[in-house]
CSV table of C-alpha atoms in Angstrom, one decimal:
chain,number,residue,atom,x,y,z
A,10,MET,CA,1.6,27.4,-51.8
A,11,GLU,CA,2.0,26.2,-48.2
A,12,THR,CA,0.1,23.2,-47.1
A,13,THR,CA,-0.6,22.2,-43.5
A,14,THR,CA,-0.9,18.7,-42.4
A,15,ALA,CA,-3.0,17.8,-39.4
A,16,ARG,CA,-0.9,16.1,-36.9
A,17,ARG,CA,-2.4,13.0,-35.6
A,18,ARG,CA,-2.6,12.8,-31.8
A,19,ARG,CA,-2.0,9.6,-30.0
A,20,GLY,CA,-1.6,8.3,-26.5
A,21,ALA,CA,-1.8,10.8,-23.6
A,22,ALA,CA,-2.2,13.8,-26.0
A,23,LEU,CA,-5.2,12.3,-27.6
A,24,GLU,CA,-6.7,11.1,-24.3
A,25,GLY,CA,-6.2,14.5,-22.7
A,26,ALA,CA,-7.9,16.2,-25.7
A,27,LEU,CA,-10.8,13.8,-25.4
A,28,LEU,CA,-11.2,14.3,-21.7
A,29,ASP,CA,-10.9,18.1,-22.0
A,30,ALA,CA,-13.6,18.1,-24.7
A,31,ALA,CA,-15.9,15.9,-22.5
A,32,TRP,CA,-15.4,18.2,-19.5
A,33,ASP,CA,-16.2,21.3,-21.6
A,34,GLU,CA,-19.3,19.6,-23.0
A,35,LEU,CA,-20.4,18.6,-19.6
A,36,THR,CA,-19.9,22.0,-18.0
A,37,GLU,CA,-21.6,23.8,-20.9
A,38,ARG,CA,-24.5,21.4,-21.7
A,39,GLY,CA,-24.9,19.1,-18.7
A,40,TYR,CA,-24.9,15.3,-18.5
A,41,GLU,CA,-28.2,14.8,-20.2
A,42,LEU,CA,-27.3,16.7,-23.4
A,43,LEU,CA,-23.7,15.5,-23.6
A,44,SER,CA,-23.2,12.9,-26.3
A,45,LEU,CA,-20.1,11.0,-27.4
A,46,GLU,CA,-20.8,12.5,-30.9
A,47,THR,CA,-20.5,16.1,-29.6
A,48,VAL,CA,-17.4,15.2,-27.6
A,49,ALA,CA,-15.8,13.6,-30.7
A,50,GLU,CA,-16.7,16.7,-32.8
A,51,ARG,CA,-15.2,19.1,-30.2
A,52,ALA,CA,-12.0,17.0,-30.0
A,53,ASN,CA,-11.8,16.7,-33.8
A,54,THR,CA,-11.9,13.0,-33.8
A,55,SER,CA,-14.5,10.2,-34.3
A,56,LYS,CA,-16.9,8.4,-32.1
A,57,PRO,CA,-15.1,5.0,-32.4
A,58,VAL,CA,-12.0,6.6,-30.9
A,59,LEU,CA,-14.1,7.4,-27.8
A,60,TYR,CA,-15.8,4.1,-27.7
A,61,ARG,CA,-12.5,2.2,-27.7
A,62,ARG,CA,-11.6,4.0,-24.4
A,63,TRP,CA,-15.0,4.4,-22.7
A,64,PRO,CA,-17.9,2.2,-23.6
A,65,ASN,CA,-20.6,4.7,-22.5
A,66,LYS,CA,-21.2,8.3,-21.5
A,67,ALA,CA,-21.1,7.6,-17.7
A,68,ASP,CA,-17.6,6.1,-18.0
A,69,LEU,CA,-16.4,9.0,-20.1
A,70,VAL,CA,-17.8,11.6,-17.6
A,71,ARG,CA,-16.1,9.8,-14.7
A,72,ALA,CA,-12.8,9.7,-16.6
A,73,ALA,CA,-13.2,13.4,-17.5
A,74,LEU,CA,-13.8,14.3,-13.8
A,75,ARG,CA,-10.7,12.2,-12.7
A,76,HIS,CA,-8.7,14.0,-15.4
A,77,VAL,CA,-9.8,17.5,-14.2
A,78,VAL,CA,-8.9,16.5,-10.6
A,79,GLU,CA,-5.5,15.0,-11.5
A,80,ARG,CA,-4.6,18.0,-13.6
A,81,ASP,CA,-4.7,20.2,-10.6
A,82,PRO,CA,-3.8,18.1,-7.6
A,83,ILE,CA,-4.2,19.2,-4.0
A,84,ALA,CA,-0.8,19.2,-2.1
A,85,VAL,CA,-1.0,17.8,1.4
A,86,PRO,CA,0.3,20.6,3.7
A,87,ASP,CA,3.1,19.8,6.1
A,88,THR,CA,3.6,22.8,8.4
A,89,GLY,CA,4.5,20.7,11.4
A,90,LYS,CA,1.3,21.4,13.3
A,91,LEU,CA,-2.1,19.6,13.0
A,92,ARG,CA,-4.2,22.8,13.2
A,93,ASP,CA,-2.2,24.6,10.5
A,94,ASP,CA,-2.1,21.6,8.2
A,95,VAL,CA,-5.9,21.1,8.3
A,96,ILE,CA,-6.6,24.8,7.8
A,97,ALA,CA,-4.1,25.0,5.0
A,98,LEU,CA,-5.7,21.9,3.3
A,99,LEU,CA,-9.2,23.4,3.5
A,100,ARG,CA,-8.1,26.8,2.3
A,101,GLN,CA,-6.4,25.1,-0.7
A,102,VAL,CA,-9.5,23.1,-1.5
A,103,ASN,CA,-11.5,26.4,-1.2
A,104,GLU,CA,-9.3,28.1,-3.7
A,105,ARG,CA,-9.2,25.3,-6.3
A,106,ARG,CA,-12.3,23.2,-6.1
A,107,VAL,CA,-15.3,25.5,-5.8
A,108,GLY,CA,-16.1,25.4,-9.5
A,109,LEU,CA,-15.7,21.6,-9.6
A,110,ALA,CA,-18.1,21.2,-6.6
A,111,SER,CA,-20.7,23.4,-8.4
A,112,ALA,CA,-20.4,21.2,-11.5
A,113,LEU,CA,-20.8,18.1,-9.4
A,114,VAL,CA,-24.1,19.4,-8.2
A,115,ALA,CA,-25.5,21.3,-11.2
A,116,GLN,CA,-24.2,19.3,-14.1
A,117,LEU,CA,-24.1,15.7,-12.8
A,118,ALA,CA,-27.6,15.4,-11.3
A,119,ASP,CA,-28.6,13.5,-14.5
A,120,LEU,CA,-25.6,11.2,-14.1
A,121,TYR,CA,-26.7,10.2,-10.6
A,122,ARG,CA,-30.2,9.6,-11.8
A,123,ALA,CA,-29.1,7.6,-14.9
A,124,THR,CA,-26.7,5.4,-13.0
A,125,GLY,CA,-28.3,5.2,-9.6
A,126,THR,CA,-25.2,6.7,-8.0
A,127,THR,CA,-24.6,9.6,-5.6
A,128,ILE,CA,-22.0,12.3,-5.2
A,129,ASP,CA,-20.4,10.2,-2.5
A,130,ASP,CA,-20.2,7.2,-4.9
A,131,LEU,CA,-18.4,9.4,-7.3
A,132,ARG,CA,-16.0,10.7,-4.6
A,133,ALA,CA,-15.2,7.2,-3.6
A,134,THR,CA,-14.5,6.2,-7.2
A,135,LEU,CA,-12.1,9.2,-7.6
A,136,ALA,CA,-10.4,8.4,-4.4
A,137,ALA,CA,-10.1,4.6,-4.9
A,138,GLY,CA,-6.8,3.2,-3.8
A,139,GLN,CA,-5.5,6.6,-2.5
A,140,ARG,CA,-5.1,7.8,1.1
A,141,SER,CA,-6.9,11.0,1.8
A,142,ALA,CA,-5.0,14.2,2.6
A,143,MET,CA,-6.6,14.1,6.1
A,144,GLU,CA,-5.4,10.6,6.7
A,145,GLU,CA,-1.8,11.7,5.9
A,146,ILE,CA,-2.2,14.8,8.1
A,147,VAL,CA,-3.6,12.9,11.0
A,148,GLU,CA,-0.9,10.2,10.7
A,149,ARG,CA,1.8,12.8,11.0
A,150,ALA,CA,0.1,14.5,13.9
A,151,VAL,CA,-0.1,11.1,15.7
A,152,GLU,CA,3.6,10.6,15.1
A,153,ARG,CA,4.3,14.1,16.6
A,154,GLY,CA,2.1,13.3,19.7
A,155,GLU,CA,-0.5,15.9,18.9
A,156,ILE,CA,-3.4,13.5,18.6
A,157,ASP,CA,-4.6,10.7,20.9
A,158,PRO,CA,-4.9,7.8,18.5
A,159,ALA,CA,-7.6,6.2,20.8
A,160,ARG,CA,-9.9,9.1,19.7
A,161,LEU,CA,-9.6,8.4,16.0
A,162,THR,CA,-12.2,6.7,13.9
A,163,PRO,CA,-12.5,6.9,10.1
A,164,ARG,CA,-15.5,9.3,10.5
A,165,VAL,CA,-13.5,11.6,12.9
A,166,ILE,CA,-10.6,11.7,10.5
A,167,ARG,CA,-12.9,12.6,7.6
A,168,LEU,CA,-14.9,15.2,9.7
A,169,PRO,CA,-13.1,18.4,8.6
A,170,GLU,CA,-13.4,17.4,4.9
A,171,ASP,CA,-17.0,16.3,5.3
A,172,LEU,CA,-18.1,19.4,7.1
A,173,PHE,CA,-16.3,21.6,4.6
A,174,ARG,CA,-17.7,19.6,1.6
A,175,HIS,CA,-21.2,19.9,3.0
A,176,GLU,CA,-20.9,23.7,3.3
A,177,LEU,CA,-19.5,23.9,-0.2
A,178,LEU,CA,-22.1,21.7,-1.8
A,179,MET,CA,-25.0,23.4,0.0
A,180,THR,CA,-24.0,27.0,-1.0
A,181,SER,CA,-22.0,26.4,-4.3
A,182,ARG,CA,-19.7,29.1,-3.0
A,183,ALA,CA,-16.3,29.2,-1.3
A,184,VAL,CA,-16.5,28.4,2.4
A,185,PRO,CA,-15.9,31.6,4.4
A,186,ASP,CA,-12.5,31.5,6.1
A,187,ALA,CA,-14.1,32.0,9.5
A,188,ASP,CA,-16.1,28.8,8.9
A,189,VAL,CA,-12.9,26.9,7.9
A,190,VAL,CA,-11.3,28.0,11.2
A,191,GLU,CA,-14.4,27.1,13.2
A,192,ILE,CA,-14.5,23.6,11.7
A,193,VAL,CA,-11.0,23.0,12.8
A,194,ASP,CA,-10.8,24.9,16.1
A,195,THR,CA,-14.3,24.4,17.5
A,196,ILE,CA,-15.2,20.9,16.1
A,197,PHE,CA,-12.3,18.9,15.0
A,198,LEU,CA,-9.4,19.7,17.4
A,199,PRO,CA,-11.4,19.2,20.6
A,200,LEU,CA,-12.3,15.7,19.3
A,201,VAL,CA,-8.8,14.5,18.6
A,202,THR,CA,-6.4,16.3,20.8
A,203,ARG,CA,-5.4,15.3,24.3
């Protein structure tokens, strides 16, 4: 007779399983119906294991979202040209973040209501302490002499991402490639180039 012993997960393996379970519960049930009990059941562990890491549901959901984003990072393009870098960045986000953007709108509305926060607050929390891809792209373009630094403000640097994000959140669909090119060629480049 063969017996199997359940292997106890610890550290990163346990945390990954918990966060995956939380994300699955969130996308299937939404924030309001998600409970630490159902997450614990899905992860085959106990509620105290969750409470030791995240004191409440909102903190668990934020950690799960960060986990999902970090598991599939966006690489900052470096083609040697500002236009190509920005278009490549937006196309990459288009391919890999549409589902996530839909979840942010559809499944997290109750999180925003319960915590008094917004999508932008959540974005800022996820990006805390990190330079944005656009900041990196713009910095390289300034070094190459493609951009007049006098024309740069934080809002102008964020503009391609903000316009793209707006389109994505309003439609819950991938942004058409023609719109990506228009954001870059018609709106962003004329603002920043000499």
